[in-house]
Amino acid sequence: MTSDKRKSVIDAAATSFAHFGYKATSMDQIAKIAKVGKGTIYNYFSTKEELLKEIIQNFAAEMRQVATDAITPGNSFVSNFNEALHEVVKFREQQELTIKLSQEVKEFGTPEAVEALQSLENEICDFIESRILLAIERGELRECDPKITAFLMFKMYINLVNDWKERHESLPKEQIASLINLYFIEGLANNNM
Amino acid sequence: MTSDKRKSVIDAAATSFAHFGYKATSMDQIAKIAKVGKGTIYNYFSTKEELLKEIIQNFAAEMRQVATDAITPGNSFVSNFNEALHEVVKFREQQELTIKLSQEVKEFGTPEAVEALQSLENEICDFIESRILLAIERGELRECDPKITAFLMFKMYINLVNDWKERHESLPKEQIASLINLYFIEGLANNNM
DNA sequence: CTAGTGACTAAAAAACCATTTTAGTCATAT
DNA sequence: ATATGACTAAAATGGTTTTTTAGTCACTAG
């Protein structure tokens, strides 16, 4: 089967990117790990960047699947949101890829890594946006711009997971979920006065 | 008067840092602009970084003043928050120093510049934190961790002002105010069901 | 014919070294 | 006691050589 080789190339590249980063992975190395000739890679992918893009797309699809699976149709938006968030966090931690790419962006500013993470971010935001739209239709959330809301929810998540721990202790998953719930869903206004 | 020289050193350094950046400013150059011998600088500041820190501290004090001036005692927490942050950002943009330092961080990752901007951010967060504490005491906000809250409010503001406009149209001041109010204070939960 | 391949090349990155610049010192001067 | 500029060790810079690497292509096996 022909796509047999294609698959092993993708697998080899994915592990190497995750392990050493995009920049530090050479096409020769990928060929070696995948146990194919270097020319073979170019039968399936026109360029190294193309290869990364495909891997990121696969990753995004997997993540979407994980998130979708965590959603229980009958449950509330908040509960589903927390559940999905929790599963995605778990899934992302398993994958070294994004962590490594983030490091690379910070350290070298590798343009391909920047773009890869960018597109991943877009995928995630699009997904959240679609769920927000549903929740608004169902009357669970009040009217709001779904694009901006999705963007901010994602960013807040990143702020809590990544940026906060640069200055202080990193926060446990449960606390992150409850914080997002507190700020975003319930709001800080004191209605019990 | 002895602190006469100290002042001119600070002024010279501040203008040169703002104009050429921290890295591209040499101590010789500062001495020249300040019209003092290089040794004189070291009578007042033990190191180049020390000099930057002092300048940043002065800057932070000015910023705090701007923020305080923007606060109207009778108004709501959110309204004051947005007004103050807006003035602070405007003030920061007027000053070339922070812009130049930001560029330097992006381009070279100069550690001193990173730290300087970091400490500015901390000052801002500390200020917000103190206002949040007041608002909680006054019963305007419900109980919450003031440090995390301040951090997230600051970040959300930056997300809306800077990060959003990298992908989409930049948002007008009023909309940012109402968005922060919507997400942070009121919350998205639809309580009218 | 088709998919696979590794030797090959031009271009980019890294390693190297000579030269210059610069942060910080200090002996001297005021 | 404060001010200073010549001085030094360390770091930055620039230019050159060497190595690595993305991508090609003539060739092979099936």
XYZ file of C-alpha atoms (C1' of nucleotides) in Angstrom:
446
model
C 0.000 0.000 0.000
C 1.316 3.372 -1.025
C -0.011 5.567 1.818
C 1.784 3.231 4.168
C 4.978 5.170 3.610
C 3.164 8.454 3.782
C 1.878 7.532 7.214
C 5.284 6.548 8.547
C 6.745 9.804 7.278
C 4.081 11.765 9.150
C 4.628 9.726 12.298
C 8.373 10.139 12.141
C 8.117 13.877 11.561
C 5.536 14.300 14.331
C 7.676 12.561 16.937
C 10.818 14.367 15.898
C 9.140 17.775 15.814
C 7.680 17.098 19.242
C 10.989 15.889 20.597
C 13.531 18.264 19.075
C 11.414 21.026 17.569
C 10.815 21.999 13.956
C 14.096 23.765 13.323
C 16.218 21.078 14.919
C 14.627 18.314 12.861
C 16.231 17.679 9.494
C 14.606 15.981 6.542
C 17.402 13.391 6.618
C 16.508 12.606 10.210
C 12.836 12.209 9.364
C 13.729 9.899 6.487
C 15.944 7.861 8.779
C 13.308 7.505 11.518
C 10.629 6.686 8.964
C 12.989 4.236 7.315
C 12.456 5.646 3.844
C 14.694 7.416 1.385
C 14.664 11.178 1.594
C 13.273 11.466 -1.918
C 10.215 9.505 -0.805
C 9.192 12.273 1.573
C 9.048 14.637 -1.372
C 6.712 12.290 -3.221
C 4.098 13.140 -0.596
C 5.045 16.579 0.707
C 6.457 19.346 -1.421
C 8.247 20.966 1.501
C 9.152 20.637 5.167
C 6.623 23.284 6.071
C 3.903 21.399 4.185
C 4.653 18.424 6.372
C 4.287 20.478 9.540
C 1.009 21.895 8.310
C -0.417 18.437 7.725
C 0.641 17.333 11.195
C -0.938 20.379 12.774
C -4.156 19.768 10.863
C -4.254 16.179 12.110
C -3.573 17.394 15.620
C -6.379 19.926 15.402
C -8.760 17.249 14.166
C -7.827 14.968 17.052
C -8.331 17.786 19.519
C -11.700 18.626 18.057
C -12.629 14.971 18.438
C -11.530 14.874 22.066
C -13.501 18.021 22.802
C -16.589 16.771 20.999
C -16.459 13.472 22.848
C -16.343 15.288 26.171
C -19.583 17.090 25.420
C -22.784 15.561 26.743
C -25.775 16.823 24.725
C -28.147 17.212 27.663
C -25.723 19.083 29.938
C -25.341 22.818 30.367
C -22.898 24.870 28.357
C -20.767 25.579 31.418
C -20.542 21.967 32.463
C -19.713 20.877 28.929
C -17.250 23.685 28.536
C -15.423 22.686 31.701
C -15.441 19.034 30.762
C -14.157 19.670 27.242
C -11.546 22.077 28.537
C -10.383 19.508 31.028
C -10.050 16.780 28.419
C -8.295 19.065 25.965
C -5.829 20.103 28.632
C -5.094 16.471 29.352
C -4.737 15.741 25.671
C -2.508 18.706 24.992
C -0.199 17.788 27.809
C 0.229 14.361 26.284
C 1.361 16.037 23.106
C 4.769 17.577 23.398
C 4.413 19.120 19.989
C 2.693 22.361 20.884
C 4.884 22.929 23.919
C 8.014 22.469 21.844
C 6.694 24.743 19.108
C 5.860 27.444 21.659
C 9.376 27.264 23.043
C 10.760 27.552 19.553
C 8.659 30.615 18.833
C 9.925 32.269 21.990
C 13.542 31.243 21.493
C 14.079 31.624 17.765
C 10.860 33.047 16.413
C 10.816 30.353 13.721
C 8.211 31.665 11.259
C 6.835 28.212 10.430
C 6.254 27.498 14.109
C 4.540 30.857 14.555
C 2.201 30.117 11.685
C 1.514 26.571 12.840
C 0.472 27.666 16.316
C -1.525 30.488 14.808
C -3.578 28.136 12.692
C -4.074 25.792 15.633
C -5.321 28.727 17.672
C -7.750 29.607 14.910
C -9.090 26.072 14.802
C -9.675 26.082 18.542
C -11.368 29.466 18.457
C -13.604 28.366 15.590
C -14.660 25.333 17.572
C -15.435 27.318 20.703
C -17.285 29.837 18.565
C -19.554 27.169 17.128
C -20.419 25.901 20.609
C -21.100 29.415 21.841
C -23.477 30.006 18.948
C -25.385 26.874 19.896
C -25.549 27.936 23.530
C -26.882 31.345 22.593
C -29.552 29.768 20.369
C -30.582 27.552 23.227
C -30.772 30.618 25.452
C -28.094 29.350 27.784
C -25.816 32.294 27.160
C -26.918 35.838 26.666
C -26.430 37.546 23.298
C -22.804 38.362 22.566
C -20.339 38.468 19.696
C -19.374 34.783 19.425
C -16.040 35.443 17.712
C -14.761 37.870 20.316
C -16.105 35.712 23.105
C -14.398 32.593 21.781
C -11.174 34.513 21.327
C -11.241 35.849 24.879
C -12.128 32.524 26.438
C -9.233 30.888 24.677
C -6.876 33.686 25.632
C -7.941 33.596 29.240
C -7.273 29.913 29.300
C -3.782 30.485 27.896
C -3.210 33.339 30.329
C -4.042 31.078 33.234
C -2.137 28.037 32.019
C 0.984 29.642 30.564
C 1.430 33.284 31.509
C 0.446 33.060 35.144
C 2.928 30.328 35.916
C 5.767 32.489 34.610
C 5.260 34.750 37.620
C 3.689 32.538 40.238
C 2.914 28.948 41.068
C 1.152 27.141 38.256
C -2.517 26.550 38.893
C -4.176 23.131 39.163
C -6.618 22.173 36.415
C -9.654 22.297 38.693
C -8.880 25.818 39.767
C -8.432 26.976 36.185
C -11.826 25.556 35.298
C -13.506 27.202 38.274
C -11.793 30.531 37.614
C -12.943 30.613 34.007
C -16.392 29.735 35.208
C -16.326 32.456 37.848
C -15.085 35.260 35.647
C -16.686 34.371 32.360
C -19.976 32.797 33.173
C -21.056 34.065 36.547
C -19.336 37.430 36.519
C -17.914 39.334 39.451
C -20.871 41.588 40.095
C -22.149 41.132 43.595
C -25.846 40.467 43.103
C -26.494 39.434 46.677
C -26.343 42.923 48.080
C 24.174 70.762 44.285
C 25.237 67.146 43.988
C 22.024 65.536 42.712
C 22.173 67.970 39.846
C 24.528 65.606 38.020
C 22.479 62.616 39.030
C 19.446 64.177 37.422
C 21.221 64.967 34.178
C 22.522 61.397 33.998
C 18.991 60.062 34.371
C 17.665 62.455 31.770
C 20.420 61.624 29.322
C 19.939 57.906 29.804
C 16.155 58.162 29.517
C 16.288 60.025 26.231
C 18.947 57.769 24.773
C 17.156 54.581 25.855
C 13.942 55.920 24.348
C 15.682 56.945 21.147
C 18.097 54.107 20.463
C 17.047 51.388 22.901
C 18.829 49.970 25.914
C 21.306 47.782 24.082
C 22.298 50.409 21.563
C 22.992 52.995 24.242
C 26.520 52.933 25.639
C 27.601 54.362 28.955
C 30.051 56.588 27.092
C 27.169 57.988 25.096
C 25.135 58.673 28.219
C 28.117 60.426 29.800
C 28.555 62.512 26.682
C 24.906 63.559 26.483
C 24.807 64.278 30.218
C 28.083 66.189 29.890
C 29.748 64.336 32.734
C 32.675 61.965 32.943
C 31.802 58.306 32.684
C 33.060 57.651 36.193
C 30.477 60.097 37.528
C 27.646 57.857 36.406
C 29.048 55.112 38.589
C 29.013 57.404 41.605
C 25.234 57.250 41.441
C 24.425 53.971 39.728
C 26.373 50.802 40.220
C 25.425 49.421 36.813
C 23.724 50.201 33.522
C 20.799 47.998 34.497
C 20.433 49.886 37.790
C 20.064 53.059 35.786
C 17.315 51.537 33.644
C 15.520 50.306 36.748
C 15.477 53.762 38.274
C 14.113 55.237 35.061
C 11.417 52.567 34.929
C 10.492 53.217 38.549
C 10.072 56.918 37.839
C 8.004 56.048 34.827
C 5.831 53.709 36.866
C 5.226 56.440 39.428
C 4.105 58.797 36.688
C 1.813 56.106 35.342
C 0.268 55.505 38.705
C -0.431 59.214 38.913
C -2.111 59.223 35.511
C -4.259 56.268 36.546
C -5.215 57.803 39.862
C -6.188 61.038 38.146
C -8.461 59.127 35.786
C -10.467 57.676 38.646
C -13.669 59.426 39.652
C -14.613 58.500 43.265
C -18.350 58.284 42.693
C -18.217 56.122 39.551
C -18.485 52.341 39.317
C -15.491 50.080 39.481
C -15.722 49.061 35.820
C -16.114 52.544 34.514
C -13.110 53.689 36.508
C -11.138 50.642 35.518
C -11.616 51.240 31.847
C -11.021 54.959 32.064
C -7.808 54.500 34.001
C -6.458 51.725 31.804
C -7.219 53.751 28.715
C -5.316 56.735 30.031
C -2.412 54.553 31.060
C -2.150 52.923 27.658
C -2.347 56.316 25.979
C 0.365 57.582 28.264
C 2.540 54.566 27.598
C 2.165 54.953 23.865
C 3.159 58.604 24.014
C 6.411 57.679 25.653
C 8.894 56.215 23.223
C 10.660 54.356 25.977
C 8.251 51.468 26.365
C 7.747 51.171 22.619
C 11.474 50.977 22.049
C 11.885 48.460 24.849
C 9.071 46.317 23.448
C 10.739 46.315 20.040
C 14.001 45.345 21.647
C 12.372 42.471 23.487
C 10.855 41.183 20.275
C 14.001 41.680 18.202
C 16.804 40.706 20.548
C 15.128 39.471 23.681
C 17.413 41.740 25.742
C 16.977 40.366 29.289
C 17.153 43.791 30.948
C 14.400 45.092 28.683
C 12.285 42.021 29.402
C 12.676 42.580 33.108
C 11.971 46.282 32.867
C 8.688 45.759 31.027
C 7.858 42.934 33.381
C 8.198 45.161 36.409
C 6.052 47.812 34.753
C 3.370 45.200 34.178
C 3.648 44.182 37.814
C 3.193 47.754 38.938
C 0.040 48.007 36.863
C -1.299 44.733 38.224
C -0.523 45.800 41.788
C -2.427 48.996 41.234
C -5.441 47.154 39.809
C -5.239 44.711 42.696
C -5.496 47.488 45.246
C -8.559 48.879 43.498
C -10.159 45.446 43.377
C -9.607 45.016 47.092
C -11.377 48.307 47.683
C -14.242 47.265 45.423
C -14.641 43.991 47.287
C -14.662 45.802 50.621
C -17.294 48.158 49.308
C -19.320 45.138 48.186
C -19.149 46.109 44.514
C -17.387 42.903 43.602
C -17.892 39.474 45.064
C -15.115 37.697 46.948
C -12.280 36.569 44.701
C -8.508 36.253 44.603
C -7.525 39.862 43.925
C -4.112 38.992 42.472
C -5.399 36.567 39.870
C -8.314 38.821 39.092
C -6.074 41.838 38.554
C -3.781 39.779 36.356
C -6.649 38.504 34.227
C -8.287 41.894 33.860
C -5.028 43.412 32.723
C -4.417 40.561 30.304
C -7.926 40.707 28.914
C -7.515 44.388 28.322
C -4.267 43.764 26.452
C -5.904 40.918 24.539
C -8.655 43.232 23.384
C -6.484 46.221 22.624
C -3.409 44.566 21.113
C -3.921 40.918 20.240
C -7.372 41.193 18.716
C -6.315 43.887 16.292
C -3.537 41.665 14.970
C -6.223 39.430 13.499
C -9.192 41.710 13.044
C -10.282 45.327 13.107
C -9.215 47.170 16.227
C -12.000 47.844 18.689
C -13.188 51.296 19.793
C -12.660 52.311 23.398
C -16.365 52.198 24.266
C -16.765 48.673 22.966
C -13.786 47.478 24.967
C -15.327 48.999 28.068
C -18.650 47.292 27.479
C -16.970 43.981 26.636
C -14.943 43.961 29.835
C -18.082 44.835 31.705
C -20.042 42.088 29.983
C -17.529 39.293 30.441
C -15.953 40.198 33.713
C -18.638 41.812 35.748
C -21.984 40.607 34.511
C -20.957 37.221 33.217
C -22.421 35.364 30.261
C -24.887 33.209 32.146
C -28.404 33.953 31.028
C -30.251 34.559 34.271
C -33.424 35.751 32.604
C -34.559 32.298 31.584
C 5.433 3.088 -16.054
C 5.500 4.090 -11.197
C 7.078 4.566 -6.611
C 11.329 4.680 -4.265
C 15.952 6.192 -3.564
C 20.436 8.267 -2.147
C 24.223 10.889 -4.219
C 24.357 15.721 -5.415
C 24.007 20.989 -5.179
C 23.184 25.523 -3.882
C 22.071 27.968 -0.097
C 21.746 28.596 4.706
C 23.605 27.836 9.328
C 27.345 27.165 12.375
C 32.081 27.493 13.795
C 35.974 30.117 13.859
C 38.967 33.892 14.513
C 40.559 38.803 14.270
C 39.059 43.241 15.449
C 36.336 46.612 17.783
C 33.273 48.147 21.279
C 31.818 48.518 25.828
C 30.722 48.009 31.003
C 32.908 48.803 34.802
C 37.508 50.206 37.549
C 40.850 53.121 39.510
C 44.633 56.286 40.060
C 44.720 60.929 39.871
C 42.846 65.700 39.959
C 40.028 69.254 41.721
C 34.534 64.092 48.866
C 33.267 64.281 44.222
C 34.610 64.117 39.393
C 37.102 62.217 35.671
C 39.027 59.826 31.566
C 42.617 56.507 30.466
C 42.590 51.563 31.154
C 41.199 46.476 31.037
C 38.828 42.286 30.642
C 34.960 40.642 28.591
C 31.565 40.797 25.188
C 29.903 42.117 20.684
C 30.825 42.452 15.750
C 32.227 41.312 11.184
C 34.169 38.555 7.816
C 35.622 34.033 6.285
C 35.750 29.131 6.172
C 33.455 24.805 7.153
C 29.444 22.075 7.935
C 24.701 21.120 7.598
C 20.486 20.962 5.249
C 16.287 21.544 2.071
C 15.198 20.219 -2.059
C 16.451 17.948 -6.911
C 17.196 14.402 -10.194
C 19.106 10.627 -12.661
C 18.656 6.127 -11.812
C 16.669 1.519 -10.038
C 13.471 -2.099 -8.818
C 9.038 -3.935 -9.304
